[in-house]
PDB file of C-alpha atoms in Angstrom:
ATOM      1  CA  UNK M   1     -90.660  32.427  21.605  1.00 65.00           C
ATOM      2  CA  UNK M   2     -90.634  31.714  25.254  1.00 67.00           C
ATOM      3  CA  UNK M   3     -91.588  35.375  25.982  1.00 67.00           C
ATOM      4  CA  UNK M   4     -95.177  34.461  25.058  1.00 68.00           C
ATOM      5  CA  UNK M   5     -95.270  31.741  27.755  1.00 70.00           C
ATOM      6  CA  UNK M   6     -97.210  32.447  31.089  1.00 66.00           C
ATOM      7  CA  UNK M   7     -95.051  34.225  33.668  1.00 68.00           C
ATOM      8  CA  UNK M   8     -95.646  31.269  36.079  1.00 68.00           C
ATOM      9  CA  UNK M   9     -93.582  29.114  33.788  1.00 65.00           C
ATOM     10  CA  UNK M  10     -90.582  31.419  34.063  1.00 54.00           C
ATOM     11  CA  UNK M  11     -88.515  29.016  36.243  1.00 58.00           C
ATOM     12  CA  UNK M  12     -90.138  25.739  34.828  1.00 78.00           C
ATOM     13  CA  UNK M  13     -90.328  25.105  31.134  1.00 82.00           C
ATOM     14  CA  UNK M  14     -89.096  28.426  29.833  1.00 81.00           C
ATOM     15  CA  UNK M  15     -85.806  28.026  31.820  1.00 86.00           C
ATOM     16  CA  UNK M  16     -85.372  24.492  30.636  1.00 89.00           C
ATOM     17  CA  UNK M  17     -86.059  25.341  27.019  1.00 89.00           C
ATOM     18  CA  UNK M  18     -83.779  28.338  27.070  1.00 91.00           C
ATOM     19  CA  UNK M  19     -80.916  26.187  28.779  1.00 93.00           C
ATOM     20  CA  UNK M  20     -81.475  23.513  26.066  1.00 96.00           C
ATOM     21  CA  UNK M  21     -81.470  26.019  23.160  1.00 96.00           C
ATOM     22  CA  UNK M  22     -78.159  27.429  24.435  1.00 97.00           C
ATOM     23  CA  UNK M  23     -76.527  24.080  24.937  1.00 97.00           C
ATOM     24  CA  UNK M  24     -76.842  23.094  21.157  1.00 97.00           C
ATOM     25  CA  UNK M  25     -74.538  25.645  19.711  1.00 97.00           C
ATOM     26  CA  UNK M  26     -72.380  25.536  22.856  1.00 98.00           C
ATOM     27  CA  UNK M  27     -71.562  22.044  22.514  1.00 97.00           C
ATOM     28  CA  UNK M  28     -70.774  22.341  18.875  1.00 97.00           C
ATOM     29  CA  UNK M  29     -68.316  25.112  19.712  1.00 97.00           C
ATOM     30  CA  UNK M  30     -66.737  23.138  22.361  1.00 97.00           C
ATOM     31  CA  UNK M  31     -66.378  20.075  20.228  1.00 96.00           C
ATOM     32  CA  UNK M  32     -64.712  22.063  17.374  1.00 95.00           C
ATOM     33  CA  UNK M  33     -62.327  23.600  19.975  1.00 96.00           C
ATOM     34  CA  UNK M  34     -61.103  20.132  20.880  1.00 93.00           C
ATOM     35  CA  UNK M  35     -59.280  19.813  17.487  1.00 86.00           C
ATOM     36  CA  UNK M  36     -59.933  16.060  17.270  1.00 93.00           C
ATOM     37  CA  UNK M  37     -62.343  14.550  14.938  1.00 95.00           C
ATOM     38  CA  UNK M  38     -63.659  11.895  17.436  1.00 96.00           C
ATOM     39  CA  UNK M  39     -64.012  14.437  20.105  1.00 96.00           C
ATOM     40  CA  UNK M  40     -66.041  16.815  17.740  1.00 96.00           C
ATOM     41  CA  UNK M  41     -68.227  13.993  16.496  1.00 97.00           C
ATOM     42  CA  UNK M  42     -69.039  13.076  20.196  1.00 97.00           C
ATOM     43  CA  UNK M  43     -69.962  16.812  20.922  1.00 97.00           C
ATOM     44  CA  UNK M  44     -72.104  16.714  17.699  1.00 98.00           C
ATOM     45  CA  UNK M  45     -73.965  13.768  19.158  1.00 98.00           C
ATOM     46  CA  UNK M  46     -74.482  15.420  22.322  1.00 98.00           C
ATOM     47  CA  UNK M  47     -75.884  18.422  20.447  1.00 98.00           C
ATOM     48  CA  UNK M  48     -78.261  16.125  18.483  1.00 98.00           C
ATOM     49  CA  UNK M  49     -79.508  14.766  21.715  1.00 98.00           C
ATOM     50  CA  UNK M  50     -80.190  18.369  22.982  1.00 97.00           C
ATOM     51  CA  UNK M  51     -82.078  19.062  19.716  1.00 97.00           C
ATOM     52  CA  UNK M  52     -84.378  16.077  20.433  1.00 98.00           C
ATOM     53  CA  UNK M  53     -84.852  17.335  24.030  1.00 96.00           C
ATOM     54  CA  UNK M  54     -85.743  20.881  22.839  1.00 95.00           C
ATOM     55  CA  UNK M  55     -88.200  19.441  20.339  1.00 95.00           C
ATOM     56  CA  UNK M  56     -89.789  17.344  23.064  1.00 93.00           C
ATOM     57  CA  UNK M  57     -90.056  20.400  25.462  1.00 89.00           C
ATOM     58  CA  UNK M  58     -91.766  22.300  22.694  1.00 87.00           C
ATOM     59  CA  UNK M  59     -94.217  19.672  21.935  1.00 88.00           C
ATOM     60  CA  UNK M  60     -95.047  19.374  25.545  1.00 82.00           C
ATOM     61  CA  UNK M  61     -95.562  23.042  25.747  1.00 81.00           C
ATOM     62  CA  UNK M  62     -97.870  23.034  22.704  1.00 80.00           C
ATOM     63  CA  UNK M  63     -99.954  20.059  23.996  1.00 75.00           C
ATOM     64  CA  UNK M  64    -100.270  21.466  27.501  1.00 70.00           C
ATOM     65  CA  UNK M  65    -101.464  24.744  25.856  1.00 66.00           C
ATOM     66  CA  UNK M  66     -98.723  26.773  27.590  1.00 64.00           C
ATOM     67  CA  UNK M  67     -97.639  27.980  24.127  1.00 58.00           C
ATOM     68  CA  UNK M  68    -100.277  28.389  21.366  1.00 56.00           C
TER      69      UNK M  68
END
């Protein structure tokens, strides 16, 4: 999706969106590898926060007409 963004956003919002999108499954995997339910739940909470962050970034990009 970020390929459609203007090139001048490459190191701004594009980079942030990509990092956030990657962190979601990465945190789930890391939590799962801890083999402890409390640790896993903590990493799921972190992932949920990243989902909210990603949603916000996409809303900002749409409202600012970066992505149409």
